Amino acid sequence: MKSSFAIVANGDSALDIRFDASPSLELSERIIALAQAVEAQRWEGVGDLIPAYQCLTVCYNPLNCNNSDLTNRLESLTRQQLRQPPKLDRKPRLIRVPVCYDAEFAPDMREVSEHTGLSAEQIIARHCAPDYLVHMLGFTPGFLYLGGLDPQLHCPRKATPELRVPAGAVGIGGSQTGIYPQVTPGGWQIIGRTPVQLFRPQSETPFIAEPLDKIEFFPVDRDAFECFQQDSLEITPLESAP
């Protein structure tokens, strides 16, 4: 991948490795592979590694890790990684997420319909058509930043955010779609709700997905929504997914 990058201070205890390429599967693979490579170095003082759309944030303890030395090491390692195909230590998965689009769970469906000129049925069909790439997690624990929303579904965020969006609410904000893992304020247009728990802090795997996994939404009725069991979540290795 041909891309330039810059290493920029993020406060007094983190460095951002920022790429100038547009968000894509290839860039996300590069960022995740780079995070794995940094972790493998086991450099003293280096802590959390936070991948984003176009950036990897490297947190460090300034009491036992020199900013200048770390910058030089990260620059060398990043250039080395860019010269070879990304090596990933896990296989991505396809996760099928049920969504109930009934009116009671879709308070903003009318607004999305008026903005896009599509009927509710057309919105649901287009929303369920893609396999969405998980680029990153953030905002709240378990919130998935997904790429791949149909351009015809792009819709502005609300002028005034809601103070309380329910857990499991599925929304559209600008060119993105996503699920609210917890009850939280939010300004996305809500078009459905899933019974899936995206964040289970007591579990050995607290998040249902990781970067580079893919999400497929599929519609369910109210009965299926009420009867859903977390252990029935469909998760398939991406190589063998249909």
XYZ file of C-alpha atoms in Angstrom:
242
model
C 0.000 0.000 0.000
C 1.384 3.395 -0.979
C 0.610 5.781 1.848
C 2.447 8.416 3.798
C 2.103 8.773 7.530
C 3.030 11.121 10.328
C 3.648 10.492 14.007
C 2.051 13.213 16.113
C 1.908 13.750 19.872
C -1.496 13.138 21.426
C -1.200 14.836 24.796
C 1.823 14.021 26.957
C 1.455 10.238 27.064
C 0.405 9.061 23.604
C 1.517 9.177 19.986
C -0.724 8.984 16.921
C 0.493 7.214 13.796
C -1.690 9.011 11.248
C -2.091 7.796 7.668
C -3.170 10.016 4.780
C -5.084 7.234 2.981
C -8.884 7.185 2.986
C -10.631 4.663 5.273
C -10.759 1.243 3.630
C -10.417 -2.453 4.316
C -6.783 -2.322 3.223
C -5.964 0.551 5.563
C -7.767 -1.089 8.496
C -5.796 -4.285 7.880
C -2.593 -2.241 7.900
C -3.503 -0.508 11.157
C -4.452 -3.749 12.934
C -1.291 -5.493 11.689
C 0.773 -2.525 12.881
C -0.870 -2.686 16.316
C 0.048 -6.376 16.512
C 3.615 -5.590 15.479
C 3.963 -2.880 18.137
C 2.543 -5.207 20.780
C 5.006 -7.917 19.800
C 7.948 -5.583 20.525
C 7.047 -5.479 24.246
C 8.647 -2.072 24.581
C 8.891 -0.913 28.177
C 6.332 1.754 29.047
C 4.092 1.161 26.035
C 0.497 0.506 27.062
C -2.802 0.626 25.229
C -2.945 0.516 21.442
C -6.068 2.132 19.980
C -6.862 1.556 16.295
C -9.100 4.025 14.434
C -10.195 4.668 10.836
C -6.914 6.311 9.758
C -4.758 6.187 12.858
C -3.147 4.027 15.512
C -2.768 5.654 18.925
C 0.089 4.312 21.033
C -0.227 5.115 24.745
C 2.882 5.129 26.895
C 4.124 5.984 30.375
C 6.355 9.096 30.054
C 8.160 8.183 33.293
C 9.835 5.167 31.717
C 9.446 5.732 27.976
C 11.139 8.562 26.111
C 8.936 10.350 23.571
C 11.697 10.917 21.041
C 13.027 7.360 21.236
C 9.533 5.887 20.928
C 8.781 8.119 17.934
C 11.903 6.879 16.163
C 11.100 3.235 16.907
C 7.513 3.614 15.717
C 8.618 5.343 12.522
C 11.072 2.553 11.714
C 8.549 -0.176 12.499
C 5.786 1.496 10.491
C 7.987 1.875 7.410
C 8.970 -1.779 7.720
C 5.312 -2.846 7.976
C 4.328 -0.820 4.911
C 6.887 -2.648 2.782
C 5.209 -6.033 3.244
C 1.710 -7.524 3.175
C -0.100 -7.166 6.494
C 0.194 -10.221 8.743
C -2.866 -10.713 10.930
C -3.025 -13.050 13.917
C -6.767 -13.742 13.721
C -9.323 -14.712 11.105
C -12.132 -12.193 10.564
C -15.677 -13.419 11.135
C -19.136 -12.702 9.761
C -21.645 -11.926 12.512
C -25.347 -11.946 11.625
C -27.253 -9.473 13.789
C -31.072 -9.647 14.005
C -32.895 -6.304 13.889
C -36.570 -5.616 14.527
C -37.635 -2.679 12.361
C -41.180 -2.462 13.806
C -42.495 1.064 14.290
C -42.119 1.001 18.075
C -38.378 0.376 17.631
C -37.953 2.769 14.691
C -38.978 6.253 15.892
C -37.027 7.988 13.107
C -37.994 5.785 10.176
C -40.345 8.469 8.829
C -37.576 11.099 8.881
C -35.193 8.760 7.060
C -37.912 7.936 4.533
C -38.650 11.605 3.881
C -34.944 12.429 3.487
C -34.112 9.502 1.195
C -37.382 9.260 -0.721
C -37.493 5.529 0.054
C -40.272 3.576 1.722
C -39.670 1.845 5.045
C -39.551 -1.506 3.215
C -36.913 -0.186 0.799
C -34.870 1.253 3.662
C -34.928 -2.068 5.498
C -33.934 -3.993 2.362
C -31.031 -1.655 1.604
C -29.918 -1.576 5.235
C -29.762 -5.386 5.355
C -28.065 -5.843 1.965
C -24.346 -5.109 2.698
C -21.816 -6.885 4.851
C -20.490 -4.027 6.987
C -16.788 -3.862 7.840
C -15.905 -3.222 11.489
C -13.224 -0.544 11.237
C -12.932 0.203 14.949
C -14.649 0.221 18.347
C -15.212 3.348 20.404
C -17.527 6.103 21.669
C -18.953 3.708 24.277
C -17.791 0.143 25.075
C -18.779 -2.126 22.213
C -19.901 0.556 19.748
C -18.946 -0.647 16.272
C -17.848 1.813 13.596
C -19.083 0.177 10.404
C -18.196 0.871 6.792
C -20.362 0.061 3.807
C -23.683 1.866 4.261
C -25.630 2.242 1.000
C -25.141 5.877 -0.150
C -28.885 6.191 -0.696
C -29.352 5.723 3.066
C -26.990 8.506 4.095
C -28.956 10.784 6.380
C -28.043 13.783 8.566
C -27.793 13.394 12.311
C -30.507 14.969 14.437
C -30.234 18.716 15.024
C -30.919 18.067 18.716
C -29.570 14.763 20.095
C -31.779 12.556 22.235
C -30.828 12.370 25.905
C -31.645 8.668 26.167
C -31.246 6.239 23.271
C -32.072 2.648 24.315
C -29.498 -0.145 24.261
C -29.659 -2.075 21.008
C -30.977 0.882 18.994
C -29.848 0.683 15.367
C -29.287 4.045 13.729
C -27.959 5.986 10.784
C -25.721 9.012 11.221
C -24.360 10.671 8.109
C -22.636 7.960 6.066
C -22.495 5.461 8.932
C -24.769 2.947 10.593
C -24.318 1.384 13.998
C -25.808 0.002 17.193
C -25.926 1.699 20.590
C -24.525 -0.883 23.070
C -25.801 0.915 26.189
C -28.455 3.465 27.080
C -26.771 6.738 26.157
C -27.404 10.136 24.600
C -27.185 10.085 20.826
C -28.055 11.955 17.657
C -28.396 9.230 15.034
C -31.665 8.450 13.255
C -33.051 5.289 14.884
C -34.596 2.792 12.438
C -34.678 -0.433 14.473
C -33.444 -2.344 17.501
C -31.479 -5.542 18.061
C -31.745 -7.884 21.060
C -28.020 -8.666 20.792
C -25.836 -7.523 23.691
C -22.820 -5.902 22.095
C -20.901 -5.509 25.368
C -20.834 -8.083 28.158
C -18.093 -7.020 30.586
C -18.216 -10.251 32.612
C -17.597 -12.427 29.553
C -14.189 -13.726 28.452
C -14.970 -12.041 25.121
C -16.811 -8.871 26.192
C -17.335 -7.498 22.647
C -19.304 -9.346 19.983
C -16.976 -8.108 17.245
C -13.457 -6.850 16.649
C -11.929 -4.722 13.911
C -11.966 -6.465 10.506
C -14.991 -8.603 11.377
C -18.086 -8.060 9.255
C -21.667 -7.462 10.366
C -24.752 -8.528 8.448
C -28.143 -7.237 9.607
C -31.273 -9.276 8.970
C -34.881 -8.383 9.829
C -36.893 -10.233 12.485
C -40.404 -9.780 13.838
C -41.330 -8.876 17.407
C -41.718 -12.512 18.491
C -38.236 -13.436 17.285
C -36.874 -10.296 18.957
C -38.406 -11.291 22.297
C -37.244 -14.922 22.054
C -33.648 -14.207 21.013
C -30.908 -15.895 23.047
C -27.376 -14.512 22.964
C -25.855 -17.946 22.469
C -27.817 -18.295 19.210
C -25.890 -15.430 17.603
C -24.653 -16.601 14.194
C -20.876 -16.214 13.892
C -19.076 -17.716 10.908
C -15.393 -17.627 9.906
C -15.341 -15.192 7.014
C -13.492 -17.523 4.652
C -16.360 -20.017 4.738
C -19.195 -17.515 5.097
C -21.807 -17.562 2.305
